[in-house]
Amino acid sequence: MITEHKQDVVDFIRSVFLSEMCELVSYKEAPYIKFLILIQGIEFLGACQDSKPFDSEERGLSKKRFRQGMLLLGKKYQGFLDDESEISFYRDFRCPMIHQFKHNQSKITLATRDGVNDQELHLKKNEKGQMYIVLEDFYADIEQAAFNLIRKIEAGEYTLEKLSEPYLTVQKIAEMQIISS
C-alpha cells in the first residue's frame, strides 16, 4: 500500500508557502534565489483566485494571475501593476526573473535589510531613480497576503473546486513501484 500525504491549497499555503518560505527568507545566504521564489509565489497567490486549473496553459493567464496576486499585497503596490507604469513588477521584475534569471537593473535594485533595520527603503527610489525592493519587507507583505487569502478561502469567498482538491502529493519512494525502461 502506497502511503501518500496529500495537501489541499490551504494546507500547502500554510506548510510550504509560508512555513518553508519563512525559513528560506530567514537564512542568511542566497538573497537572489529568495527573490526568485517570492516572485513566483505571487503568481501562485493569483492562481488561487481564478477558476482556471492551476496547470492551465491559457495564453496571458500568467500575467492575469500575477496581477491578481499583486492586488493581495495591498495599496502600496498598486502603482506598479500595469505595463504603462514607470516601473512594472510584471514587466521589470517578474518576467526577467522567470525568463532570464535577472531583474531590470536600470529600474529596480534588490536589497536586504542587513544593517539597515530601521530604514524604510522598500518601494522607495534611490538617487539613480531605481526602486528598492527589500527582501524582508517584500516577504512580510507576501506573508500577509497569503494569510488574507487563507481567511478568504476559509470564509467561503472563494468556492473554487480546485482549492479543495489535492494540490501537492508526496509519496514515500520506498513504497513506489519503479518501472525501468
PDB file of C-alpha atoms in Angstrom:
ATOM      1  CA  MET A   1       0.000   0.000   0.000  1.00  0.00           C
ATOM      2  CA  ILE A   2       1.410   3.369  -1.020  1.00  0.00           C
ATOM      3  CA  THR A   3       1.265   5.949   1.732  1.00  0.00           C
ATOM      4  CA  GLU A   4       0.536   9.400   0.422  1.00  0.00           C
ATOM      5  CA  HIS A   5       0.383  12.742   2.074  1.00  0.00           C
ATOM      6  CA  LYS A   6      -1.958  14.992   0.132  1.00  0.00           C
ATOM      7  CA  GLN A   7      -2.355  18.682   0.809  1.00  0.00           C
ATOM      8  CA  ASP A   8      -5.101  20.954  -0.385  1.00  0.00           C
ATOM      9  CA  VAL A   9      -4.264  24.555  -1.248  1.00  0.00           C
ATOM     10  CA  VAL A  10      -4.740  25.979   2.252  1.00  0.00           C
ATOM     11  CA  ASP A  11      -2.528  23.244   3.750  1.00  0.00           C
ATOM     12  CA  PHE A  12       0.061  23.972   1.075  1.00  0.00           C
ATOM     13  CA  ILE A  13      -0.015  27.718   1.753  1.00  0.00           C
ATOM     14  CA  ARG A  14       0.476  27.122   5.475  1.00  0.00           C
ATOM     15  CA  SER A  15       3.099  24.371   5.413  1.00  0.00           C
ATOM     16  CA  VAL A  16       5.108  25.075   2.277  1.00  0.00           C
ATOM     17  CA  PHE A  17       4.376  28.555   1.022  1.00  0.00           C
ATOM     18  CA  LEU A  18       4.511  30.255   4.439  1.00  0.00           C
ATOM     19  CA  SER A  19       6.499  27.969   6.721  1.00  0.00           C
ATOM     20  CA  GLU A  20       9.224  26.908   4.303  1.00  0.00           C
ATOM     21  CA  MET A  21       9.436  30.329   2.683  1.00  0.00           C
ATOM     22  CA  CYS A  22       9.841  31.936   6.105  1.00  0.00           C
ATOM     23  CA  GLU A  23      12.731  29.567   6.835  1.00  0.00           C
ATOM     24  CA  LEU A  24      14.274  30.401   3.485  1.00  0.00           C
ATOM     25  CA  VAL A  25      13.985  34.175   3.958  1.00  0.00           C
ATOM     26  CA  SER A  26      15.474  33.837   7.467  1.00  0.00           C
ATOM     27  CA  TYR A  27      18.503  32.016   6.067  1.00  0.00           C
ATOM     28  CA  LYS A  28      21.376  34.499   5.744  1.00  0.00           C
ATOM     29  CA  GLU A  29      22.659  33.428   2.317  1.00  0.00           C
ATOM     30  CA  ALA A  30      21.311  33.318  -1.255  1.00  0.00           C
ATOM     31  CA  PRO A  31      19.203  36.502  -1.340  1.00  0.00           C
ATOM     32  CA  TYR A  32      18.803  36.448  -5.115  1.00  0.00           C
ATOM     33  CA  ILE A  33      17.251  32.974  -5.159  1.00  0.00           C
ATOM     34  CA  LYS A  34      14.861  34.105  -2.430  1.00  0.00           C
ATOM     35  CA  PHE A  35      13.608  36.939  -4.646  1.00  0.00           C
ATOM     36  CA  LEU A  36      13.083  34.483  -7.493  1.00  0.00           C
ATOM     37  CA  ILE A  37      10.952  32.212  -5.316  1.00  0.00           C
ATOM     38  CA  LEU A  38       8.971  35.115  -3.861  1.00  0.00           C
ATOM     39  CA  ILE A  39       8.134  36.482  -7.300  1.00  0.00           C
ATOM     40  CA  GLN A  40       6.866  33.038  -8.321  1.00  0.00           C
ATOM     41  CA  GLY A  41       4.792  32.898  -5.163  1.00  0.00           C
ATOM     42  CA  ILE A  42       2.845  35.995  -6.154  1.00  0.00           C
ATOM     43  CA  GLU A  43       1.603  34.285  -9.302  1.00  0.00           C
ATOM     44  CA  PHE A  44       0.584  31.253  -7.231  1.00  0.00           C
ATOM     45  CA  LEU A  45      -1.497  33.503  -4.948  1.00  0.00           C
ATOM     46  CA  GLY A  46      -3.203  34.878  -8.028  1.00  0.00           C
ATOM     47  CA  ALA A  47      -3.832  31.382  -9.384  1.00  0.00           C
ATOM     48  CA  CYS A  48      -5.705  30.545  -6.187  1.00  0.00           C
ATOM     49  CA  GLN A  49      -8.278  33.197  -7.066  1.00  0.00           C
ATOM     50  CA  ASP A  50      -9.343  32.207 -10.589  1.00  0.00           C
ATOM     51  CA  SER A  51     -11.443  29.330 -11.844  1.00  0.00           C
ATOM     52  CA  LYS A  52      -8.862  28.005 -14.321  1.00  0.00           C
ATOM     53  CA  PRO A  53      -6.942  24.830 -13.425  1.00  0.00           C
ATOM     54  CA  PHE A  54      -3.618  25.533 -11.736  1.00  0.00           C
ATOM     55  CA  ASP A  55      -1.764  23.971 -14.671  1.00  0.00           C
ATOM     56  CA  SER A  56      -3.740  25.809 -17.364  1.00  0.00           C
ATOM     57  CA  GLU A  57      -1.668  26.893 -20.344  1.00  0.00           C
ATOM     58  CA  GLU A  58      -4.104  29.598 -21.421  1.00  0.00           C
ATOM     59  CA  ARG A  59      -2.333  32.446 -23.171  1.00  0.00           C
ATOM     60  CA  GLY A  60      -1.973  35.525 -20.974  1.00  0.00           C
ATOM     61  CA  LEU A  61      -3.058  33.720 -17.802  1.00  0.00           C
ATOM     62  CA  SER A  62       0.297  34.141 -16.059  1.00  0.00           C
ATOM     63  CA  LYS A  63       0.042  37.905 -16.372  1.00  0.00           C
ATOM     64  CA  LYS A  64      -3.530  37.916 -15.057  1.00  0.00           C
ATOM     65  CA  ARG A  65      -2.603  35.664 -12.153  1.00  0.00           C
ATOM     66  CA  PHE A  66       0.436  37.721 -11.278  1.00  0.00           C
ATOM     67  CA  ARG A  67      -1.665  40.894 -11.240  1.00  0.00           C
ATOM     68  CA  GLN A  68      -4.282  39.213  -9.005  1.00  0.00           C
ATOM     69  CA  GLY A  69      -1.532  38.105  -6.640  1.00  0.00           C
ATOM     70  CA  MET A  70      -0.098  41.621  -6.566  1.00  0.00           C
ATOM     71  CA  LEU A  71      -3.508  43.046  -5.667  1.00  0.00           C
ATOM     72  CA  LEU A  72      -3.411  40.932  -2.492  1.00  0.00           C
ATOM     73  CA  LEU A  73      -0.220  42.753  -1.454  1.00  0.00           C
ATOM     74  CA  GLY A  74      -2.127  45.973  -0.822  1.00  0.00           C
ATOM     75  CA  LYS A  75      -2.387  49.562  -1.947  1.00  0.00           C
ATOM     76  CA  LYS A  76       1.305  50.396  -1.800  1.00  0.00           C
ATOM     77  CA  TYR A  77       1.871  48.097  -4.790  1.00  0.00           C
ATOM     78  CA  GLN A  78      -0.957  49.435  -6.978  1.00  0.00           C
ATOM     79  CA  GLY A  79       1.302  51.905  -8.790  1.00  0.00           C
ATOM     80  CA  PHE A  80       3.413  49.018 -10.084  1.00  0.00           C
ATOM     81  CA  LEU A  81       0.692  46.773 -11.526  1.00  0.00           C
ATOM     82  CA  ASP A  82       0.353  47.949 -15.107  1.00  0.00           C
ATOM     83  CA  ASP A  83       2.752  47.800 -18.031  1.00  0.00           C
ATOM     84  CA  GLU A  84       2.172  51.524 -18.551  1.00  0.00           C
ATOM     85  CA  SER A  85       3.625  52.273 -15.111  1.00  0.00           C
ATOM     86  CA  GLU A  86       7.146  53.674 -14.991  1.00  0.00           C
ATOM     87  CA  ILE A  87       8.137  50.592 -13.033  1.00  0.00           C
ATOM     88  CA  SER A  88       6.024  47.475 -13.543  1.00  0.00           C
ATOM     89  CA  PHE A  89       6.514  44.499 -11.261  1.00  0.00           C
ATOM     90  CA  TYR A  90       5.396  42.215 -14.087  1.00  0.00           C
ATOM     91  CA  ARG A  91       7.496  43.721 -16.880  1.00  0.00           C
ATOM     92  CA  ASP A  92      10.562  44.773 -14.888  1.00  0.00           C
ATOM     93  CA  PHE A  93      10.722  42.170 -12.144  1.00  0.00           C
ATOM     94  CA  ARG A  94       8.626  39.021 -12.697  1.00  0.00           C
ATOM     95  CA  CYS A  95       9.269  38.385 -16.398  1.00  0.00           C
ATOM     96  CA  PRO A  96      13.018  38.999 -16.424  1.00  0.00           C
ATOM     97  CA  MET A  97      13.441  36.944 -13.226  1.00  0.00           C
ATOM     98  CA  ILE A  98      11.444  33.997 -14.560  1.00  0.00           C
ATOM     99  CA  HIS A  99      12.747  34.009 -18.122  1.00  0.00           C
ATOM    100  CA  GLN A 100      16.251  35.495 -17.844  1.00  0.00           C
ATOM    101  CA  PHE A 101      17.160  34.854 -14.200  1.00  0.00           C
ATOM    102  CA  LYS A 102      17.687  38.584 -13.626  1.00  0.00           C
ATOM    103  CA  HIS A 103      15.664  41.731 -12.972  1.00  0.00           C
ATOM    104  CA  ASN A 104      15.611  45.051 -14.823  1.00  0.00           C
ATOM    105  CA  GLN A 105      18.595  46.578 -13.057  1.00  0.00           C
ATOM    106  CA  SER A 106      18.094  50.006 -14.597  1.00  0.00           C
ATOM    107  CA  LYS A 107      14.742  50.296 -12.758  1.00  0.00           C
ATOM    108  CA  ILE A 108      14.991  48.012  -9.727  1.00  0.00           C
ATOM    109  CA  THR A 109      17.574  47.475  -7.010  1.00  0.00           C
ATOM    110  CA  LEU A 110      17.177  44.353  -4.911  1.00  0.00           C
ATOM    111  CA  ALA A 111      18.267  44.734  -1.302  1.00  0.00           C
ATOM    112  CA  THR A 112      18.228  43.021   2.074  1.00  0.00           C
ATOM    113  CA  ARG A 113      17.709  44.583   5.487  1.00  0.00           C
ATOM    114  CA  ASP A 114      21.169  43.505   6.588  1.00  0.00           C
ATOM    115  CA  GLY A 115      22.477  46.511   8.500  1.00  0.00           C
ATOM    116  CA  VAL A 116      19.553  48.845   7.743  1.00  0.00           C
ATOM    117  CA  ASN A 117      16.789  47.524  10.003  1.00  0.00           C
ATOM    118  CA  ASP A 118      15.423  50.961  10.891  1.00  0.00           C
ATOM    119  CA  GLN A 119      15.317  52.484   7.401  1.00  0.00           C
ATOM    120  CA  GLU A 120      12.214  52.455   5.224  1.00  0.00           C
ATOM    121  CA  LEU A 121      13.660  51.768   1.775  1.00  0.00           C
ATOM    122  CA  HIS A 122      11.180  49.236   0.376  1.00  0.00           C
ATOM    123  CA  LEU A 123       9.494  50.604  -2.774  1.00  0.00           C
ATOM    124  CA  LYS A 124      11.425  53.890  -2.480  1.00  0.00           C
ATOM    125  CA  LYS A 125      13.761  55.185  -5.190  1.00  0.00           C
ATOM    126  CA  ASN A 126      17.456  55.868  -4.894  1.00  0.00           C
ATOM    127  CA  GLU A 127      19.311  58.810  -6.448  1.00  0.00           C
ATOM    128  CA  LYS A 128      19.528  56.945  -9.782  1.00  0.00           C
ATOM    129  CA  GLY A 129      15.740  56.503  -9.919  1.00  0.00           C
ATOM    130  CA  GLN A 130      15.931  52.766  -9.212  1.00  0.00           C
ATOM    131  CA  MET A 131      13.284  51.399  -6.871  1.00  0.00           C
ATOM    132  CA  TYR A 132      14.410  49.320  -3.901  1.00  0.00           C
ATOM    133  CA  ILE A 133      12.711  46.005  -3.301  1.00  0.00           C
ATOM    134  CA  VAL A 134      13.771  44.934   0.170  1.00  0.00           C
ATOM    135  CA  LEU A 135      13.629  41.168   0.623  1.00  0.00           C
ATOM    136  CA  GLU A 136      12.354  41.026   4.199  1.00  0.00           C
ATOM    137  CA  ASP A 137       9.722  43.727   3.652  1.00  0.00           C
ATOM    138  CA  PHE A 138       8.599  42.119   0.403  1.00  0.00           C
ATOM    139  CA  TYR A 139       8.267  38.757   2.153  1.00  0.00           C
ATOM    140  CA  ALA A 140       6.312  40.319   5.033  1.00  0.00           C
ATOM    141  CA  ASP A 141       3.819  41.729   2.513  1.00  0.00           C
ATOM    142  CA  ILE A 142       3.555  38.390   0.706  1.00  0.00           C
ATOM    143  CA  GLU A 143       3.101  36.588   4.020  1.00  0.00           C
ATOM    144  CA  GLN A 144       0.273  38.954   4.986  1.00  0.00           C
ATOM    145  CA  ALA A 145      -1.318  38.483   1.548  1.00  0.00           C
ATOM    146  CA  ALA A 146      -1.180  34.689   1.999  1.00  0.00           C
ATOM    147  CA  PHE A 147      -2.849  34.899   5.428  1.00  0.00           C
ATOM    148  CA  ASN A 148      -5.543  37.161   3.935  1.00  0.00           C
ATOM    149  CA  LEU A 149      -6.100  34.669   1.124  1.00  0.00           C
ATOM    150  CA  ILE A 150      -6.435  31.807   3.625  1.00  0.00           C
ATOM    151  CA  ARG A 151      -9.044  33.816   5.552  1.00  0.00           C
ATOM    152  CA  LYS A 152     -10.985  34.486   2.332  1.00  0.00           C
ATOM    153  CA  ILE A 153     -10.886  30.821   1.319  1.00  0.00           C
ATOM    154  CA  GLU A 154     -11.964  29.650   4.763  1.00  0.00           C
ATOM    155  CA  ALA A 155     -14.737  32.289   4.868  1.00  0.00           C
ATOM    156  CA  GLY A 156     -16.108  30.910   1.610  1.00  0.00           C
ATOM    157  CA  GLU A 157     -15.265  33.909  -0.586  1.00  0.00           C
ATOM    158  CA  TYR A 158     -13.582  31.520  -2.995  1.00  0.00           C
ATOM    159  CA  THR A 159     -15.563  28.342  -3.525  1.00  0.00           C
ATOM    160  CA  LEU A 160     -13.459  27.046  -6.374  1.00  0.00           C
ATOM    161  CA  GLU A 161     -13.307  23.267  -6.630  1.00  0.00           C
ATOM    162  CA  LYS A 162      -9.559  23.354  -7.293  1.00  0.00           C
ATOM    163  CA  LEU A 163      -8.951  24.793  -3.806  1.00  0.00           C
ATOM    164  CA  SER A 164     -10.200  21.638  -2.090  1.00  0.00           C
ATOM    165  CA  GLU A 165      -8.514  19.162  -4.421  1.00  0.00           C
ATOM    166  CA  PRO A 166      -5.059  17.798  -3.629  1.00  0.00           C
ATOM    167  CA  TYR A 167      -2.523  20.435  -4.616  1.00  0.00           C
ATOM    168  CA  LEU A 168       0.622  18.668  -3.539  1.00  0.00           C
ATOM    169  CA  THR A 169       1.108  14.932  -3.132  1.00  0.00           C
ATOM    170  CA  VAL A 170       4.229  13.470  -1.581  1.00  0.00           C
ATOM    171  CA  GLN A 171       4.765   9.723  -1.712  1.00  0.00           C
ATOM    172  CA  LYS A 172       7.291   7.556   0.073  1.00  0.00           C
ATOM    173  CA  ILE A 173       9.701   6.432  -2.613  1.00  0.00           C
ATOM    174  CA  ALA A 174      10.336   3.125  -0.835  1.00  0.00           C
ATOM    175  CA  GLU A 175       6.699   2.218  -1.432  1.00  0.00           C
ATOM    176  CA  MET A 176       6.614   3.221  -5.079  1.00  0.00           C
ATOM    177  CA  GLN A 177       6.909   0.722  -7.861  1.00  0.00           C
ATOM    178  CA  ILE A 178       9.839   1.668 -10.066  1.00  0.00           C
ATOM    179  CA  ILE A 179       9.468   0.797 -13.729  1.00  0.00           C
ATOM    180  CA  SER A 180      12.696   0.821 -15.688  1.00  0.00           C
ATOM    181  CA  SER A 181      12.733   1.271 -19.430  1.00  0.00           C
TER     182      SER A 181
END
